[in-house]
Tab-separated table of C-alpha atoms in Angstrom:
chain	number	residue	atom	x	y	z
A	248	MET	CA	-46.657	42.051	-37.067
A	249	ASN	CA	-46.681	38.532	-35.665
A	250	GLN	CA	-45.616	36.505	-32.667
A	251	GLN	CA	-42.533	35.109	-34.398
A	252	LEU	CA	-41.305	38.644	-35.036
A	253	PHE	CA	-41.966	39.656	-31.432
A	254	GLU	CA	-39.940	36.680	-30.205
A	255	LYS	CA	-37.031	37.504	-32.531
A	256	VAL	CA	-36.981	41.127	-31.387
A	257	ASP	CA	-37.182	40.002	-27.751
A	258	GLN	CA	-34.173	37.753	-28.350
A	259	TYR	CA	-32.363	40.641	-30.060
A	260	ILE	CA	-32.942	42.900	-27.043
A	261	GLY	CA	-31.955	40.150	-24.628
A	262	ASN	CA	-28.736	39.383	-26.475
A	263	LEU	CA	-27.786	43.055	-26.468
A	264	PHE	CA	-28.746	44.103	-22.970
A	265	ALA	CA	-29.522	40.996	-20.912
A	266	PRO	CA	-27.346	38.043	-21.932
A	267	GLU	CA	-27.891	35.082	-19.627
A	268	ASP	CA	-24.919	33.568	-17.839
A	269	SER	CA	-24.765	29.909	-16.841
A	270	VAL	CA	-26.551	30.533	-13.526
A	271	LEU	CA	-29.588	32.028	-15.233
A	272	GLN	CA	-29.579	29.393	-17.973
A	273	GLU	CA	-29.428	26.596	-15.414
A	274	THR	CA	-32.244	28.219	-13.435
A	275	ILE	CA	-34.480	28.135	-16.498
A	276	GLN	CA	-33.430	24.538	-17.240
A	277	SER	CA	-34.280	23.534	-13.669
A	278	LEU	CA	-37.929	24.344	-14.336
A	279	ASP	CA	-38.119	21.820	-17.161
A	280	ASP	CA	-36.238	19.264	-15.069
A	281	ALA	CA	-38.734	19.699	-12.220
A	282	SER	CA	-41.850	19.894	-14.442
A	283	ILE	CA	-42.516	23.509	-13.436
A	284	PRO	CA	-44.256	25.783	-15.990
A	285	GLN	CA	-41.954	28.071	-17.957
A	286	ILE	CA	-43.637	31.286	-16.891
A	287	SER	CA	-40.635	33.204	-15.567
A	288	VAL	CA	-39.956	36.716	-16.772
A	289	THR	CA	-37.872	37.013	-19.937
A	290	PRO	CA	-34.215	38.134	-19.798
A	291	SER	CA	-35.158	41.623	-20.986
A	292	GLN	CA	-37.851	41.804	-18.312
A	293	GLY	CA	-35.292	40.705	-15.726
A	294	LYS	CA	-33.046	43.537	-16.861
A	295	PHE	CA	-36.013	45.921	-16.663
A	296	LEU	CA	-36.541	44.916	-13.021
A	297	GLN	CA	-32.873	45.641	-12.376
A	298	LEU	CA	-33.222	49.110	-13.889
A	299	MET	CA	-36.250	49.821	-11.713
A	300	LEU	CA	-34.339	48.707	-8.617
A	301	LEU	CA	-31.402	50.927	-9.523
A	302	SER	CA	-33.693	53.887	-10.237
A	303	CYS	CA	-35.030	53.882	-6.665
A	304	LYS	CA	-31.740	52.735	-5.108
A	305	ALA	CA	-33.540	49.701	-3.724
A	306	LYS	CA	-31.989	47.926	-0.781
A	307	ARG	CA	-35.027	46.046	0.492
A	308	VAL	CA	-37.165	44.092	-1.995
A	309	LEU	CA	-40.370	42.066	-1.627
A	310	GLU	CA	-41.420	39.570	-4.303
A	311	LEU	CA	-44.701	37.656	-4.424
A	312	GLY	CA	-44.363	34.593	-6.656
A	313	THR	CA	-40.884	33.072	-6.659
A	314	LEU	CA	-41.447	30.141	-9.043
A	315	GLY	CA	-37.863	28.949	-9.722
A	316	ALA	CA	-36.219	32.196	-8.506
A	317	TYR	CA	-35.234	33.401	-11.993
A	318	SER	CA	-36.575	36.928	-11.445
A	319	THR	CA	-35.331	36.799	-7.865
A	320	ILE	CA	-31.751	36.230	-9.019
A	321	TRP	CA	-31.990	39.066	-11.543
A	322	MET	CA	-33.093	41.395	-8.749
A	323	ALA	CA	-30.509	40.144	-6.261
A	324	ARG	CA	-27.815	41.279	-8.673
A	325	ALA	CA	-29.095	44.858	-8.608
A	326	ILE	CA	-29.136	45.495	-4.858
A	327	PRO	CA	-26.132	46.260	-2.636
A	328	ALA	CA	-24.201	43.599	-0.756
A	329	ASP	CA	-26.115	44.369	2.432
A	330	GLY	CA	-29.477	44.389	0.621
A	331	LYS	CA	-32.270	41.895	1.243
A	332	ILE	CA	-35.009	40.222	-0.785
A	333	ILE	CA	-37.959	38.503	0.834
A	334	THR	CA	-39.590	36.299	-1.791
A	335	VAL	CA	-42.803	34.350	-1.242
A	336	GLU	CA	-43.814	31.094	-2.958
A	337	PHE	CA	-47.003	29.156	-2.285
A	338	ASP	CA	-46.051	25.833	-3.921
A	339	PRO	CA	-43.579	23.787	-1.790
A	340	HIS	CA	-42.219	22.006	-4.883
A	341	HIS	CA	-41.484	25.309	-6.605
A	342	ALA	CA	-39.938	26.621	-3.399
A	343	ARG	CA	-37.562	23.663	-3.129
A	344	VAL	CA	-36.322	24.181	-6.677
A	345	ALA	CA	-36.057	27.933	-6.097
A	346	SER	CA	-34.044	27.375	-2.924
A	347	GLN	CA	-31.586	25.189	-4.826
A	348	ASN	CA	-31.234	27.797	-7.562
A	349	ILE	CA	-30.700	30.576	-5.029
A	350	ALA	CA	-27.964	28.545	-3.350
A	351	LYS	CA	-26.251	27.787	-6.672
A	352	ALA	CA	-26.336	31.494	-7.506
A	353	GLY	CA	-24.657	32.282	-4.188
A	354	TYR	CA	-27.488	34.402	-2.787
A	355	SER	CA	-28.737	32.356	0.155
A	356	ASP	CA	-27.649	35.115	2.558
A	357	LYS	CA	-29.290	37.862	0.506
A	358	ILE	CA	-32.582	36.130	-0.389
A	359	ASP	CA	-35.083	35.094	2.289
A	360	LEU	CA	-37.421	32.549	0.661
A	361	ARG	CA	-40.690	32.012	2.517
A	362	THR	CA	-43.163	29.276	1.633
A	363	GLY	CA	-46.882	29.719	2.184
A	364	LYS	CA	-49.900	31.804	1.233
A	365	ALA	CA	-48.874	35.308	0.199
A	366	MET	CA	-51.828	36.807	2.074
A	367	ASP	CA	-50.769	35.126	5.312
A	368	ILE	CA	-47.123	36.101	4.945
A	369	LEU	CA	-47.984	39.708	4.067
A	370	ASN	CA	-50.186	39.997	7.133
A	371	GLU	CA	-47.449	38.437	9.237
A	372	LEU	CA	-44.890	40.947	7.971
A	373	ILE	CA	-47.275	43.796	8.756
A	374	SER	CA	-48.133	42.514	12.232
A	375	LYS	CA	-44.459	42.116	13.097
A	376	GLY	CA	-43.673	45.654	11.988
A	377	GLU	CA	-41.408	44.667	9.100
A	378	GLU	CA	-39.316	47.550	7.797
A	379	ALA	CA	-40.730	49.112	4.625
A	380	PHE	CA	-39.560	47.857	1.240
A	381	ASP	CA	-38.098	50.033	-1.506
A	382	PHE	CA	-39.363	47.844	-4.342
A	383	ILE	CA	-42.192	45.300	-4.543
A	384	PHE	CA	-42.767	42.873	-7.416
A	385	ILE	CA	-46.165	41.151	-7.511
A	386	ASP	CA	-46.251	38.151	-9.843
A	387	ALA	CA	-48.421	35.647	-7.996
A	388	ASP	CA	-51.969	34.298	-8.441
A	389	LYS	CA	-54.121	36.918	-10.130
A	390	PRO	CA	-57.579	36.806	-8.425
A	391	PRO	CA	-56.355	38.504	-5.207
A	392	TYR	CA	-54.026	41.012	-6.918
A	393	THR	CA	-55.945	43.969	-5.465
A	394	GLU	CA	-55.672	42.600	-1.932
A	395	TYR	CA	-51.959	41.880	-2.414
A	396	PHE	CA	-51.405	45.429	-3.594
A	397	GLU	CA	-53.289	46.969	-0.699
A	398	LEU	CA	-51.269	44.926	1.796
A	399	ALA	CA	-48.066	45.793	-0.073
A	400	LEU	CA	-48.892	49.466	0.402
A	401	GLN	CA	-48.726	48.903	4.154
A	402	LEU	CA	-45.174	47.629	3.662
A	403	SER	CA	-44.042	50.561	1.518
A	404	HIS	CA	-42.858	54.143	1.977
A	405	PRO	CA	-43.156	57.233	-0.237
A	406	GLY	CA	-41.116	56.493	-3.341
A	407	THR	CA	-41.499	52.708	-3.198
A	408	ILE	CA	-41.986	51.252	-6.676
A	409	ILE	CA	-44.581	48.495	-6.978
A	410	ILE	CA	-44.783	46.464	-10.188
A	411	CYS	CA	-47.576	43.992	-10.953
A	412	ASP	CA	-47.042	41.570	-13.828
A	413	ASN	CA	-49.543	40.090	-16.308
A	414	VAL	CA	-52.271	42.723	-16.015
A	415	ILE	CA	-53.478	42.811	-19.654
A	416	ARG	CA	-53.969	39.062	-20.240
A	417	GLU	CA	-53.680	39.192	-24.055
A	418	GLY	CA	-56.271	41.976	-24.124
A	419	LYS	CA	-58.884	39.960	-22.247
A	420	VAL	CA	-59.185	42.796	-19.720
A	421	LEU	CA	-61.438	44.510	-22.280
A	422	ASP	CA	-64.090	41.820	-21.811
A	423	GLU	CA	-66.494	43.214	-19.231
A	424	ASN	CA	-68.416	39.927	-19.168
A	425	THR	CA	-65.452	37.633	-18.619
A	426	THR	CA	-65.819	34.648	-16.318
A	427	ASP	CA	-62.045	34.112	-16.125
A	428	GLU	CA	-61.069	34.689	-12.490
A	429	LYS	CA	-57.523	35.703	-13.469
A	430	VAL	CA	-58.838	38.362	-15.823
A	431	LYS	CA	-61.384	39.569	-13.276
A	432	GLY	CA	-58.581	39.792	-10.717
A	433	VAL	CA	-56.434	42.105	-12.819
A	434	GLN	CA	-59.448	44.126	-13.937
A	435	ARG	CA	-60.142	44.910	-10.284
A	436	LEU	CA	-56.509	45.816	-9.719
A	437	ASN	CA	-56.293	48.073	-12.753
A	438	GLN	CA	-59.460	49.940	-11.804
A	439	MET	CA	-58.269	50.347	-8.231
A	440	LEU	CA	-54.892	51.713	-9.376
A	441	ALA	CA	-56.570	54.260	-11.635
A	442	ASN	CA	-58.487	55.689	-8.662
A	443	ASN	CA	-56.007	55.235	-5.814
A	444	PRO	CA	-54.728	58.565	-4.429
A	445	LYS	CA	-51.932	56.789	-2.570
A	446	VAL	CA	-50.006	55.996	-5.779
A	447	THR	CA	-49.149	57.413	-9.169
A	448	ALA	CA	-49.531	54.575	-11.649
A	449	THR	CA	-49.815	53.482	-15.248
A	450	ILE	CA	-49.821	50.299	-17.313
A	451	MET	CA	-47.343	49.485	-20.073
A	452	GLN	CA	-48.355	46.938	-22.701
A	453	THR	CA	-45.716	44.308	-23.424
A	454	VAL	CA	-45.041	41.977	-26.330
A	455	GLY	CA	-42.284	39.440	-26.801
A	456	ALA	CA	-41.444	35.835	-26.102
A	457	LYS	CA	-44.211	35.778	-23.481
A	458	GLU	CA	-46.713	36.981	-26.082
A	459	TYR	CA	-49.034	39.928	-25.374
A	460	ASP	CA	-49.522	41.245	-21.851
A	461	GLY	CA	-48.727	44.248	-19.698
A	462	ILE	CA	-47.263	45.443	-16.421
A	463	ALA	CA	-48.664	47.930	-13.937
A	464	ILE	CA	-46.108	50.353	-12.518
A	465	ALA	CA	-46.956	52.358	-9.400
A	466	ILE	CA	-44.957	54.748	-7.260
A	467	VAL	CA	-46.150	55.347	-3.710
A	468	ASN	CA	-46.935	59.028	-3.140
């Protein structure tokens, strides 16, 4: 088993179940054009998010980490016409590109893009009594993942699905002596999820075009 094989299988799955149209292709291209890292979800992962949204009949979605809005557009296509996504991006440059991509995709009315620190925006949503979300996707900076999750819980209801991306870090989570702040961040999250009575959770390992990682999946009890 090797990375080249994983990438070919990922492409096979994507071609079968998640073919990209011109909007998605142009969104990915916009990252290169704007010198933004190509760290979006893969097409098959975008389709997976859609399936999760459909499984809980999501109408209200919260996303932390917009990047170029590739995952955001995938999710927007899986919620009803009167649904809403609030997506949060820290980097103003990324947010500008994402806003352009959202407009090109025709989802400016459905997607509310907010620029700033996720922690600040989460606390603002809580303080203003924002209506609970049906689905929450956390794919932002890793060190404060636990804090993001705990704030996200305050914006959820029983049955809300919360997914956290990149929680295995190519197996580096096994290193108890790591000095990598990203790894330490997801280690804290994973341990918290395992002992949190407010959710039922697990982690699925992933391989593919984005190499070896994993996603945490939690359902609010």
